[in-house]
Tab-separated table of C-alpha atoms in Angstrom:
chain	number	residue	atom	x	y	z
A	1	MET	CA	-53.831	-67.581	-137.531
A	2	THR	CA	-51.590	-69.480	-135.139
A	3	ILE	CA	-48.442	-67.968	-133.685
A	4	PRO	CA	-45.350	-70.161	-133.247
A	5	LYS	CA	-44.864	-71.262	-129.642
A	6	HIS	CA	-41.800	-69.254	-128.579
A	7	PHE	CA	-43.018	-66.123	-130.366
A	8	LEU	CA	-45.655	-65.584	-127.738
A	9	PRO	CA	-43.329	-64.870	-124.772
A	10	ALA	CA	-41.179	-62.590	-126.950
A	11	LEU	CA	-44.265	-60.807	-128.173
A	12	SER	CA	-45.559	-60.268	-124.651
A	13	ALA	CA	-42.157	-58.893	-123.547
A	14	LEU	CA	-42.212	-56.463	-126.480
A	15	ALA	CA	-45.744	-55.418	-125.639
A	16	PHE	CA	-44.682	-54.765	-122.051
A	17	LEU	CA	-41.747	-52.613	-123.176
A	18	GLY	CA	-43.981	-50.743	-125.622
A	19	LEU	CA	-46.535	-50.028	-122.950
A	20	TRP	CA	-43.822	-48.822	-120.591
A	21	GLN	CA	-42.282	-46.591	-123.287
A	22	GLY	CA	-45.672	-45.100	-124.186
A	23	LEU	CA	-46.568	-44.423	-120.580
A	24	ALA	CA	-43.157	-42.871	-119.784
A	25	VAL	CA	-43.278	-40.593	-122.810
A	26	SER	CA	-46.817	-39.435	-122.096
A	27	VAL	CA	-46.132	-38.795	-118.390
A	28	ASP	CA	-42.764	-37.250	-119.115
A	29	SER	CA	-41.494	-37.265	-115.522
A	30	ASN	CA	-38.244	-38.091	-113.750
A	31	THR	CA	-40.142	-40.592	-111.652
A	32	LEU	CA	-40.911	-42.814	-114.655
A	33	PRO	CA	-37.885	-43.073	-116.935
A	34	THR	CA	-38.145	-44.745	-120.346
A	35	PRO	CA	-36.737	-48.236	-120.922
A	36	SER	CA	-33.789	-46.803	-122.826
A	37	VAL	CA	-32.796	-44.576	-119.912
A	38	VAL	CA	-33.010	-47.533	-117.531
A	39	ALA	CA	-30.934	-49.611	-119.914
A	40	LYS	CA	-28.256	-46.900	-119.983
A	41	VAL	CA	-28.185	-46.633	-116.193
A	42	PHE	CA	-28.005	-50.428	-116.001
A	43	TRP	CA	-25.040	-50.497	-118.344
A	44	LEU	CA	-23.187	-47.737	-116.459
A	45	ALA	CA	-23.810	-49.464	-113.120
A	46	CYS	CA	-22.445	-52.705	-114.558
A	47	VAL	CA	-19.348	-51.041	-115.985
A	48	SER	CA	-18.615	-49.178	-112.755
A	49	GLY	CA	-18.792	-52.495	-110.894
A	50	GLN	CA	-21.316	-51.145	-108.397
A	51	LEU	CA	-24.216	-53.314	-109.507
A	52	PRO	CA	-22.300	-56.619	-109.723
A	53	LEU	CA	-20.762	-55.911	-106.299
A	54	HIS	CA	-24.034	-55.251	-104.469
A	55	LEU	CA	-25.927	-57.892	-106.368
A	56	GLY	CA	-23.169	-60.366	-105.516
A	57	VAL	CA	-23.289	-59.513	-101.818
A	58	THR	CA	-27.057	-59.971	-101.741
A	59	LEU	CA	-26.898	-63.235	-103.672
A	60	LEU	CA	-24.273	-64.539	-101.254
A	61	ARG	CA	-26.546	-63.736	-98.294
A	62	LEU	CA	-29.400	-65.362	-100.163
A	63	LEU	CA	-27.383	-68.504	-100.792
A	64	VAL	CA	-26.225	-68.868	-97.189
A	65	SER	CA	-29.560	-68.181	-95.530
A	66	PHE	CA	-31.458	-70.256	-98.079
A	67	THR	CA	-29.172	-73.245	-97.602
A	68	VAL	CA	-29.344	-73.068	-93.825
A	69	ALA	CA	-33.134	-72.646	-93.818
A	70	MET	CA	-33.714	-75.523	-96.265
A	71	CYS	CA	-31.421	-78.004	-94.500
A	72	LEU	CA	-32.753	-77.226	-91.035
A	73	GLY	CA	-36.336	-77.044	-92.294
A	74	CYS	CA	-36.162	-80.420	-94.036
A	75	ALA	CA	-34.699	-82.132	-90.994
A	76	ILE	CA	-37.254	-80.635	-88.603
A	77	GLY	CA	-40.127	-81.161	-91.062
A	78	ILE	CA	-39.347	-84.853	-91.536
A	79	VAL	CA	-39.035	-85.427	-87.792
A	80	LEU	CA	-42.322	-83.635	-87.036
A	81	GLY	CA	-44.081	-85.427	-89.874
A	82	ARG	CA	-42.994	-88.818	-88.558
A	83	ASN	CA	-43.472	-88.210	-84.853
A	84	LYS	CA	-46.989	-87.305	-83.728
A	85	GLN	CA	-46.029	-86.374	-80.166
A	86	LEU	CA	-43.254	-83.993	-81.125
A	87	ASP	CA	-45.559	-82.548	-83.753
A	88	ALA	CA	-48.292	-81.887	-81.199
A	89	PHE	CA	-45.744	-80.285	-78.890
A	90	PHE	CA	-44.146	-77.978	-81.446
A	91	ASP	CA	-47.256	-77.149	-83.449
A	92	ASN	CA	-47.928	-73.976	-81.441
A	93	TRP	CA	-44.342	-72.852	-81.802
A	94	LEU	CA	-44.636	-73.183	-85.550
A	95	VAL	CA	-47.821	-71.139	-85.651
A	96	ILE	CA	-46.147	-68.407	-83.590
A	97	PHE	CA	-43.061	-68.301	-85.804
A	98	LEU	CA	-45.195	-68.362	-88.956
A	99	ASN	CA	-47.137	-65.329	-87.814
A	100	VAL	CA	-44.434	-63.092	-86.342
A	101	PRO	CA	-44.049	-60.275	-88.899
A	102	ALA	CA	-40.743	-60.367	-90.763
A	103	LEU	CA	-39.957	-56.840	-89.689
A	104	VAL	CA	-40.259	-57.766	-86.004
A	105	THR	CA	-37.819	-60.664	-86.363
A	106	ILE	CA	-35.354	-58.454	-88.185
A	107	ILE	CA	-35.525	-55.670	-85.609
A	108	LEU	CA	-35.217	-58.100	-82.697
A	109	CYS	CA	-32.226	-59.848	-84.268
A	110	TYR	CA	-30.436	-56.524	-84.777
A	111	VAL	CA	-31.328	-55.326	-81.274
A	112	TRP	CA	-30.221	-58.539	-79.589
A	113	PHE	CA	-27.173	-59.448	-81.648
A	114	GLY	CA	-26.066	-56.081	-83.029
A	115	LEU	CA	-25.801	-54.840	-86.612
A	116	VAL	CA	-23.639	-57.751	-87.738
A	117	GLU	CA	-23.678	-60.139	-90.665
A	118	SER	CA	-24.715	-63.191	-88.607
A	119	ALA	CA	-27.705	-61.302	-87.174
A	120	ALA	CA	-28.809	-60.457	-90.718
A	121	ILE	CA	-28.534	-64.081	-91.852
A	122	LEU	CA	-30.263	-65.304	-88.709
A	123	ALA	CA	-33.180	-62.933	-89.270
A	124	VAL	CA	-33.689	-64.259	-92.802
A	125	VAL	CA	-33.416	-67.879	-91.687
A	126	ILE	CA	-35.957	-67.417	-88.891
A	127	ASN	CA	-38.387	-65.900	-91.363
A	128	LYS	CA	-38.021	-68.703	-93.886
A	129	LEU	CA	-37.630	-71.727	-91.611
A	130	PRO	CA	-41.278	-72.206	-90.496
A	131	ASN	CA	-42.448	-72.261	-94.110
A	132	VAL	CA	-40.030	-75.018	-95.037
A	133	VAL	CA	-40.913	-76.996	-91.930
A	134	VAL	CA	-44.652	-76.788	-92.621
A	135	THR	CA	-44.302	-77.765	-96.286
A	136	ILE	CA	-41.959	-80.691	-95.637
A	137	ARG	CA	-44.043	-81.836	-92.660
A	138	GLU	CA	-47.082	-81.953	-94.913
A	139	GLY	CA	-45.102	-83.964	-97.449
A	140	THR	CA	-43.893	-86.373	-94.782
A	141	ARG	CA	-47.435	-86.940	-93.561
A	142	MET	CA	-48.450	-87.882	-97.102
A	143	LEU	CA	-45.752	-90.564	-97.411
A	144	ASP	CA	-47.040	-93.859	-98.794
A	145	GLN	CA	-47.232	-96.290	-95.859
A	146	ASP	CA	-47.389	-99.267	-98.257
A	147	LEU	CA	-44.009	-98.386	-99.716
A	148	LEU	CA	-42.549	-97.790	-96.252
A	149	ASP	CA	-43.811	-101.240	-95.178
A	150	MET	CA	-42.295	-102.715	-98.305
A	151	ALA	CA	-38.963	-101.075	-97.470
A	152	ARG	CA	-39.179	-102.421	-93.928
A	153	SER	CA	-40.017	-105.960	-95.022
A	154	PHE	CA	-37.070	-106.001	-97.407
A	155	ARG	CA	-34.864	-104.474	-94.686
A	156	PHE	CA	-33.778	-101.417	-96.625
A	157	GLY	CA	-32.368	-99.808	-93.491
A	158	ARG	CA	-32.429	-96.107	-92.678
A	159	ARG	CA	-30.189	-94.729	-95.401
A	160	LYS	CA	-31.712	-96.680	-98.283
A	161	THR	CA	-35.232	-95.867	-97.102
A	162	LEU	CA	-34.447	-92.169	-96.907
A	163	VAL	CA	-32.728	-91.951	-100.294
A	164	HIS	CA	-34.918	-94.267	-102.359
A	165	VAL	CA	-38.331	-94.249	-100.672
A	166	ILE	CA	-38.810	-91.018	-98.721
A	167	TRP	CA	-36.762	-88.468	-100.657
A	168	PRO	CA	-38.400	-88.993	-104.082
A	169	GLN	CA	-41.820	-88.595	-102.479
A	170	LEU	CA	-40.765	-85.350	-100.815
A	171	HIS	CA	-39.334	-83.914	-104.004
A	172	PRO	CA	-42.435	-81.975	-105.137
A	173	TYR	CA	-42.754	-80.456	-101.666
A	174	LEU	CA	-39.079	-79.592	-101.698
A	175	MET	CA	-39.407	-77.816	-105.024
A	176	ALA	CA	-42.447	-75.915	-103.760
A	177	ALA	CA	-40.496	-74.856	-100.669
A	178	THR	CA	-37.542	-73.849	-102.851
A	179	ARG	CA	-39.564	-71.676	-105.205
A	180	SER	CA	-41.674	-69.962	-102.578
A	181	GLY	CA	-38.555	-69.718	-100.439
A	182	LEU	CA	-36.485	-67.889	-103.027
A	183	ALA	CA	-39.277	-65.380	-103.567
A	184	LEU	CA	-39.775	-64.876	-99.831
A	185	ILE	CA	-36.094	-64.618	-98.901
A	186	TRP	CA	-35.362	-62.150	-101.660
A	187	LYS	CA	-38.036	-59.830	-100.356
A	188	ILE	CA	-36.953	-60.126	-96.737
A	189	ILE	CA	-33.264	-59.860	-97.430
A	190	LEU	CA	-33.678	-56.372	-98.911
A	191	VAL	CA	-35.386	-55.174	-95.756
A	192	VAL	CA	-32.619	-56.724	-93.676
A	193	GLU	CA	-29.999	-54.896	-95.727
A	194	LEU	CA	-31.954	-51.665	-95.711
A	195	LEU	CA	-32.185	-51.688	-91.921
A	196	GLY	CA	-28.775	-52.784	-90.880
A	197	ARG	CA	-26.153	-53.432	-93.549
A	198	SER	CA	-23.908	-51.062	-95.470
A	199	ASN	CA	-23.876	-53.009	-98.714
A	200	GLY	CA	-26.171	-55.167	-100.847
A	201	MET	CA	-29.215	-54.429	-102.971
A	202	GLY	CA	-31.367	-53.272	-100.061
A	203	TYR	CA	-28.772	-50.735	-98.968
A	204	GLN	CA	-28.425	-49.412	-102.529
A	205	LEU	CA	-32.165	-49.190	-103.077
A	206	HIS	CA	-32.480	-47.194	-99.872
A	207	LEU	CA	-29.807	-44.818	-101.159
A	208	PHE	CA	-31.582	-44.394	-104.504
A	209	PHE	CA	-34.852	-43.789	-102.719
A	210	GLN	CA	-33.307	-40.882	-100.812
A	211	LEU	CA	-31.992	-39.492	-104.114
A	212	PHE	CA	-35.288	-40.196	-105.915
A	213	ASP	CA	-33.250	-42.065	-108.522
A	214	VAL	CA	-36.003	-44.255	-110.031
A	215	ALA	CA	-33.937	-45.285	-113.046
A	216	SER	CA	-31.348	-46.946	-110.786
A	217	ILE	CA	-34.041	-48.609	-108.717
A	218	LEU	CA	-35.528	-50.136	-111.847
A	219	ALA	CA	-32.126	-51.142	-113.203
A	220	TYR	CA	-31.266	-52.999	-109.974
A	221	THR	CA	-34.669	-54.643	-109.886
A	222	ILE	CA	-34.331	-55.901	-113.450
A	223	ALA	CA	-30.883	-57.307	-112.669
A	224	PHE	CA	-32.215	-59.278	-109.724
A	225	VAL	CA	-35.344	-60.544	-111.422
A	226	THR	CA	-33.157	-61.737	-114.299
A	227	VAL	CA	-30.881	-63.660	-111.943
A	228	ILE	CA	-33.847	-65.415	-110.317
A	229	GLN	CA	-35.330	-66.251	-113.706
A	230	LEU	CA	-32.018	-67.716	-114.889
A	231	LEU	CA	-31.920	-69.792	-111.707
A	232	GLU	CA	-35.361	-71.127	-112.566
A	233	TRP	CA	-34.312	-72.008	-116.124
A	234	TRP	CA	-30.845	-73.392	-115.475
A	235	VAL	CA	-31.186	-75.024	-112.075
A	236	LEU	CA	-34.757	-75.618	-110.935
A	237	ARG	CA	-36.348	-76.772	-114.196
A	238	PRO	CA	-33.583	-79.252	-115.062
A	239	LEU	CA	-33.857	-80.593	-111.500
A	240	ASP	CA	-37.604	-80.946	-111.905
A	241	HIS	CA	-37.159	-82.625	-115.232
A	242	LYS	CA	-34.686	-85.129	-113.855
A	243	ALA	CA	-36.879	-85.981	-110.894
A	244	GLN	CA	-39.986	-86.417	-113.026
A	245	ARG	CA	-38.448	-88.607	-115.711
A	246	TRP	CA	-40.174	-91.736	-114.408
A	247	ARG	CA	-43.634	-90.301	-114.953
A	248	ARG	CA	-45.592	-91.330	-118.004
B	1	MET	CA	-33.353	-124.113	-93.400
B	2	SER	CA	-35.885	-125.342	-90.966
B	3	ASP	CA	-39.560	-125.690	-90.256
B	4	ILE	CA	-41.740	-122.736	-89.486
B	5	HIS	CA	-44.291	-122.570	-86.721
B	6	ILE	CA	-46.860	-119.793	-86.625
B	7	ARG	CA	-48.749	-119.546	-83.368
B	8	ILE	CA	-51.087	-116.601	-82.806
B	9	ASN	CA	-53.134	-116.703	-79.607
B	10	HIS	CA	-55.044	-113.622	-80.567
B	11	LYS	CA	-54.743	-110.451	-82.557
B	12	THR	CA	-57.130	-107.640	-81.687
B	13	TYR	CA	-57.506	-104.209	-83.222
B	14	PRO	CA	-58.285	-101.752	-80.410
B	15	ALA	CA	-61.472	-99.692	-80.441
B	16	VAL	CA	-61.102	-96.489	-82.445
B	17	GLY	CA	-63.784	-93.823	-82.170
B	18	GLN	CA	-67.154	-95.397	-82.901
B	19	ALA	CA	-65.676	-98.760	-83.929
B	20	HIS	CA	-65.521	-101.476	-81.274
B	21	ALA	CA	-62.439	-103.529	-80.552
B	22	HIS	CA	-62.229	-106.263	-83.138
B	23	THR	CA	-60.576	-109.644	-82.759
B	24	VAL	CA	-59.260	-110.708	-86.141
B	25	ILE	CA	-57.315	-113.842	-85.326
B	26	ALA	CA	-57.839	-116.290	-82.465
B	27	ASP	CA	-56.133	-119.599	-81.637
B	28	PHE	CA	-54.326	-119.809	-84.923
B	29	ASP	CA	-51.753	-122.534	-85.279
B	30	LEU	CA	-49.911	-123.519	-88.451
B	31	ARG	CA	-46.727	-125.439	-89.173
B	32	LEU	CA	-44.909	-125.235	-92.482
B	33	ALA	CA	-42.359	-127.783	-93.656
B	34	THR	CA	-39.328	-126.528	-95.540
B	35	GLY	CA	-39.967	-126.161	-99.253
B	36	GLU	CA	-43.695	-126.525	-98.886
B	37	PHE	CA	-46.137	-124.461	-100.954
B	38	ILE	CA	-49.132	-123.666	-98.775
B	39	CYS	CA	-52.238	-121.826	-99.914
B	40	LEU	CA	-54.403	-120.073	-97.360
B	41	VAL	CA	-57.978	-119.932	-98.595
B	42	GLY	CA	-60.600	-117.895	-96.803
B	43	PRO	CA	-63.339	-115.335	-97.242
B	44	SER	CA	-62.240	-111.757	-97.892
B	45	GLY	CA	-61.844	-109.666	-94.767
B	46	CYS	CA	-61.116	-112.670	-92.581
B	47	GLY	CA	-57.678	-111.416	-91.582
B	48	LYS	CA	-55.372	-113.075	-94.068
B	49	THR	CA	-53.484	-109.880	-94.800
B	50	THR	CA	-53.179	-109.205	-91.066
B	51	LEU	CA	-51.701	-112.681	-90.658
B	52	LEU	CA	-49.115	-112.057	-93.371
B	53	ASN	CA	-48.204	-108.688	-91.859
B	54	ILE	CA	-47.617	-110.405	-88.530
B	55	VAL	CA	-45.481	-113.131	-90.080
B	56	ALA	CA	-43.547	-110.523	-92.084
B	57	GLY	CA	-42.779	-108.685	-88.850
B	58	LEU	CA	-44.603	-105.529	-89.975
B	59	ASP	CA	-47.205	-105.898	-87.230
B	60	THR	CA	-45.874	-106.747	-83.794
B	61	ALA	CA	-48.966	-105.959	-81.694
B	62	PHE	CA	-50.231	-109.524	-81.219
B	63	ALA	CA	-50.106	-112.318	-78.691
B	64	GLY	CA	-48.247	-115.350	-79.966
B	65	GLN	CA	-45.035	-116.439	-81.577
B	66	ILE	CA	-43.558	-116.883	-85.023
B	67	GLN	CA	-40.794	-119.418	-84.962
B	68	VAL	CA	-38.541	-120.175	-87.881
B	69	GLY	CA	-36.538	-123.261	-87.015
B	70	ASN	CA	-34.603	-122.896	-83.802
B	71	ALA	CA	-32.916	-119.683	-84.847
B	72	GLN	CA	-33.247	-116.619	-82.667
B	73	ALA	CA	-32.262	-114.394	-85.564
B	74	GLN	CA	-34.926	-112.727	-87.674
B	75	PRO	CA	-35.724	-114.990	-90.627
B	76	LYS	CA	-35.264	-113.616	-94.133
B	77	ILE	CA	-38.741	-113.125	-95.555
B	78	GLY	CA	-39.694	-112.150	-99.093
B	79	CYS	CA	-43.015	-110.381	-99.504
B	80	VAL	CA	-45.229	-110.122	-102.552
B	81	PHE	CA	-47.975	-107.702	-101.629
B	82	GLN	CA	-51.492	-107.384	-102.989
B	83	ASN	CA	-50.323	-104.337	-104.910
B	84	PRO	CA	-46.901	-104.712	-106.480
B	85	ARG	CA	-45.528	-101.836	-104.347
B	86	LEU	CA	-42.706	-101.007	-106.717
B	87	LEU	CA	-40.930	-97.683	-106.349
B	88	PRO	CA	-42.241	-95.755	-109.358
B	89	TRP	CA	-39.114	-93.566	-109.525
B	90	ARG	CA	-36.748	-96.510	-109.875
B	91	THR	CA	-36.449	-98.796	-112.879
B	92	VAL	CA	-37.450	-102.451	-112.797
B	93	ARG	CA	-33.872	-103.511	-112.269
B	94	GLU	CA	-33.196	-100.874	-109.607
B	95	ASN	CA	-36.310	-101.983	-107.745
B	96	ILE	CA	-34.953	-105.510	-107.577
B	97	GLU	CA	-31.405	-104.427	-106.756
B	98	LEU	CA	-32.617	-102.288	-103.859
B	99	ALA	CA	-34.103	-105.329	-102.141
B	100	LEU	CA	-30.771	-107.139	-102.322
B	101	SER	CA	-27.880	-106.538	-100.016
B	102	SER	CA	-25.020	-104.865	-101.819
B	103	ALA	CA	-22.960	-108.043	-101.836
B	104	ALA	CA	-25.393	-109.897	-104.106
B	105	THR	CA	-24.354	-110.653	-107.653
B	106	PRO	CA	-26.245	-109.262	-110.647
B	107	ALA	CA	-26.286	-112.761	-112.143
B	108	ILE	CA	-29.254	-113.730	-109.949
B	109	ILE	CA	-31.251	-110.789	-111.247
B	110	ASP	CA	-30.433	-111.627	-114.860
B	111	THR	CA	-31.591	-115.208	-114.397
B	112	LEU	CA	-34.800	-114.214	-112.664
B	113	LEU	CA	-35.598	-111.560	-115.253
B	114	GLU	CA	-35.139	-114.140	-117.966
B	115	VAL	CA	-37.384	-116.730	-116.344
B	116	MET	CA	-40.083	-114.111	-115.811
B	117	GLN	CA	-39.607	-112.841	-119.395
B	118	LEU	CA	-38.765	-109.313	-118.326
B	119	THR	CA	-35.214	-108.939	-119.626
B	120	ASP	CA	-36.318	-106.397	-122.242
B	121	SER	CA	-38.157	-104.270	-119.697
B	122	GLN	CA	-35.488	-104.178	-117.028
B	123	HIS	CA	-34.683	-100.493	-117.568
B	124	ALA	CA	-38.297	-99.345	-117.825
B	125	TYR	CA	-40.044	-97.409	-115.080
B	126	PRO	CA	-42.923	-99.284	-113.375
B	127	GLU	CA	-45.587	-96.857	-114.621
B	128	ARG	CA	-44.908	-98.041	-118.150
B	129	LEU	CA	-45.512	-101.683	-117.228
B	130	SER	CA	-48.783	-103.537	-117.393
B	131	LEU	CA	-50.193	-104.831	-114.107
B	132	GLY	CA	-49.176	-108.377	-115.002
B	133	MET	CA	-45.598	-107.267	-115.607
B	134	SER	CA	-45.482	-105.258	-112.369
B	135	ARG	CA	-46.657	-108.305	-110.461
B	136	ARG	CA	-43.909	-110.381	-112.068
B	137	VAL	CA	-41.347	-107.785	-110.983
B	138	ALA	CA	-42.692	-107.961	-107.431
B	139	ILE	CA	-42.320	-111.748	-107.525
B	140	ILE	CA	-38.753	-111.500	-108.799
B	141	ARG	CA	-37.918	-109.039	-106.043
B	142	ALA	CA	-39.140	-111.474	-103.398
B	143	PHE	CA	-37.293	-114.439	-104.924
B	144	ALA	CA	-34.098	-112.460	-105.469
B	145	ILE	CA	-33.314	-112.137	-101.773
B	146	ASP	CA	-33.368	-115.946	-101.475
B	147	PRO	CA	-35.780	-115.896	-98.519
B	148	GLU	CA	-36.407	-118.564	-95.931
B	149	LEU	CA	-40.098	-117.857	-96.331
B	150	LEU	CA	-42.041	-116.296	-99.182
B	151	LEU	CA	-45.267	-114.513	-98.350
B	152	MET	CA	-47.683	-113.838	-101.182
B	153	ASP	CA	-50.855	-111.893	-100.608
B	154	GLU	CA	-53.233	-112.512	-103.525
B	155	PRO	CA	-50.529	-111.543	-105.987
B	156	PHE	CA	-52.700	-112.300	-109.017
B	157	VAL	CA	-55.812	-110.444	-107.957
B	158	SER	CA	-57.332	-108.120	-110.608
B	159	LEU	CA	-55.404	-109.791	-113.428
B	160	ASP	CA	-57.570	-111.153	-116.230
B	161	GLY	CA	-57.860	-114.940	-116.381
B	162	LYS	CA	-55.351	-115.460	-119.159
B	163	THR	CA	-52.686	-113.192	-117.687
B	164	ALA	CA	-53.212	-114.671	-114.229
B	165	ARG	CA	-52.663	-118.182	-115.623
B	166	GLN	CA	-49.525	-117.074	-117.432
B	167	VAL	CA	-48.019	-115.386	-114.361
B	168	ARG	CA	-49.013	-118.383	-112.255
B	169	GLU	CA	-47.157	-120.751	-114.558
B	170	LEU	CA	-44.104	-118.486	-114.520
B	171	LEU	CA	-44.270	-118.462	-110.730
B	172	LEU	CA	-44.332	-122.272	-110.650
B	173	THR	CA	-41.394	-122.470	-113.041
B	174	LEU	CA	-39.439	-120.135	-110.821
B	175	TRP	CA	-40.450	-121.936	-107.663
B	176	GLN	CA	-39.407	-125.317	-109.051
B	177	GLN	CA	-35.992	-123.901	-109.887
B	178	ARG	CA	-35.689	-122.289	-106.448
B	179	PRO	CA	-37.916	-124.169	-104.032
B	180	HIS	CA	-38.741	-121.894	-101.128
B	181	THR	CA	-41.325	-122.300	-98.415
B	182	VAL	CA	-44.340	-120.347	-99.626
B	183	LEU	CA	-47.355	-119.008	-97.791
B	184	PHE	CA	-49.781	-117.937	-100.497
B	185	VAL	CA	-53.053	-116.196	-99.715
B	186	THR	CA	-55.962	-116.401	-102.120
B	187	HIS	CA	-59.729	-116.644	-102.197
B	188	ASP	CA	-59.715	-118.428	-105.539
B	189	LEU	CA	-59.959	-122.207	-104.979
B	190	ARG	CA	-58.948	-123.048	-108.569
B	191	GLU	CA	-55.796	-120.999	-108.213
B	192	ALA	CA	-55.025	-122.590	-104.854
B	193	ILE	CA	-55.387	-126.121	-106.253
B	194	ALA	CA	-53.158	-125.313	-109.204
B	195	LEU	CA	-50.376	-124.058	-106.950
B	196	ALA	CA	-50.396	-125.651	-103.529
B	197	ASP	CA	-49.000	-128.738	-101.848
B	198	ARG	CA	-51.381	-128.066	-99.006
B	199	LEU	CA	-54.629	-126.144	-98.772
B	200	VAL	CA	-55.430	-124.464	-95.475
B	201	PHE	CA	-58.997	-123.241	-95.168
B	202	LEU	CA	-59.687	-120.342	-92.845
B	203	SER	CA	-62.843	-119.201	-91.128
B	204	ALA	CA	-64.272	-115.696	-91.134
B	205	ALA	CA	-63.010	-113.416	-88.353
B	206	PRO	CA	-61.899	-114.296	-85.754
B	207	MET	CA	-59.796	-116.327	-88.112
B	208	ARG	CA	-58.660	-119.877	-87.373
B	209	VAL	CA	-57.845	-122.994	-89.359
B	210	ILE	CA	-60.927	-125.025	-90.374
B	211	SER	CA	-59.350	-127.737	-92.466
B	212	ASP	CA	-55.918	-128.583	-93.708
B	213	ILE	CA	-55.902	-130.683	-96.890
B	214	SER	CA	-53.025	-132.014	-98.971
B	215	VAL	CA	-53.340	-131.748	-102.725
B	216	PRO	CA	-52.576	-135.222	-104.089
B	217	LEU	CA	-51.716	-134.014	-107.597
B	218	ALA	CA	-48.163	-134.306	-108.889
B	219	ARG	CA	-46.539	-131.146	-110.257
B	220	SER	CA	-46.648	-132.603	-113.764
B	221	GLU	CA	-50.416	-133.055	-113.504
B	222	ARG	CA	-51.079	-129.408	-112.657
B	223	HIS	CA	-51.304	-128.322	-116.289
B	224	ASP	CA	-54.313	-130.564	-116.783
B	225	GLU	CA	-57.367	-128.369	-116.233
B	226	GLY	CA	-59.596	-131.467	-116.115
B	227	LEU	CA	-57.705	-133.037	-113.226
B	228	LEU	CA	-57.694	-129.752	-111.288
B	229	GLU	CA	-61.433	-129.343	-111.815
B	230	ALA	CA	-62.140	-132.944	-110.795
B	231	PHE	CA	-60.216	-132.446	-107.571
B	232	ARG	CA	-62.082	-129.222	-106.917
B	233	GLN	CA	-65.454	-130.915	-107.340
B	234	GLN	CA	-64.427	-133.745	-105.062
B	235	LEU	CA	-63.178	-131.264	-102.471
B	236	LEU	CA	-66.442	-129.362	-102.476
B	237	HIS	CA	-68.290	-132.664	-102.175
B	238	ASP	CA	-66.169	-133.992	-99.316
B	239	TYR	CA	-66.033	-130.728	-97.373
B	240	PRO	CA	-69.351	-128.935	-97.838
B	241	ALA	CA	-68.258	-126.324	-95.264
B	242	ILE	CA	-65.750	-124.959	-97.770
B	243	LYS	CA	-68.478	-123.688	-100.046
B	244	GLN	CA	-69.536	-121.081	-97.538
B	245	LEU	CA	-65.994	-119.709	-97.375
B	246	LEU	CA	-65.727	-118.971	-101.050
């Protein structure tokens, strides 16, 4: 028996919910609410405006820090990938920044710059930036020298070379940095909010933790995961599709 | 438009790791008259591609001088590489347009596409083209910029005999409509005789000119396989040294 293609994801989602329901009923504890309870809490939080507000604040921080980290990271990555001397000089710096624990960066940013919004954003950017740089640098090193020579011989100039020769080759690396970046930033941003902001998902989750309100924690988590998934479907995949259209 | 003088005293690749320094070109001297079609024939690995890279301005680490007329300005050079080197993420037409300055008219591209029989494929992506078609696109791209010098580095290599002949004839058609000075590298003597006004034979590395022979066949006689073959036989007879190069 073969199952139609889009039945499978729906079926697996149902199975997950069933498993959850069964487990919650058998445990019968406040610490593991059933899906229906979570759904109710979710609905109430939406109606009260609390969830959209905090989710919105977190998404805004995500957007700003993500944009800054990607733009800076691409620029630095391309430069390091093209320039061996600079790369050799800054390689150690990169390794250091890659390996400083996220929590340390966050604490230092708050200690040095105070519990302000810019310190929060900065902490997220510093955590994400080295990853983007390393990925884009790798992509830049893999650039096809034959095509670059071709561009030079036909005198494409800097702008044309960047847009038509370099950028399309970096696209897969950019998408990899975007996807891993969203996942990474979202995890760090909650810690940032938990430690030093008075709004956002991280702040709320901290509150629920103190109240042992697991249903709310799950409701907020589902909301965020859904947003990220929609981003994948509506933004990232179409982008991928457009960029890959030339492939056989 | 003016004559071109290529003078390379020497070109040496420095020692890297275990490999010793390697002189590829020494005492190389070649003059090209405007509108001339010159074939460089030499054994593989003798430094022909290095020579073209130097002339194209892609390799500047050499002792010598490339002079195009009396102009100080960089000459406009169209390159057809050994691999077509098309941008796979741009269509055939976009690939050609990118080589042109923005001021150029699309009419040139239309004409060239028609001569090369690619009008129907102009919006296709290169990965969907056959190798023969990709090579034709690369040739169009080089012609489209209306260069003072066309460099072609074995542009028909790895095409099957029939396709190679077809692309070669299309190239000649195009070249007769738009006569440019051509420097064409090949190791196929038959191909060289079919195309060139002048054959320049090159030695193995360090590369220099061994003999420089005019092809006495008129353009109209080039379709005659018998005549081409007769000239080839005579060439091999008159210059026995050539045999070792091929």
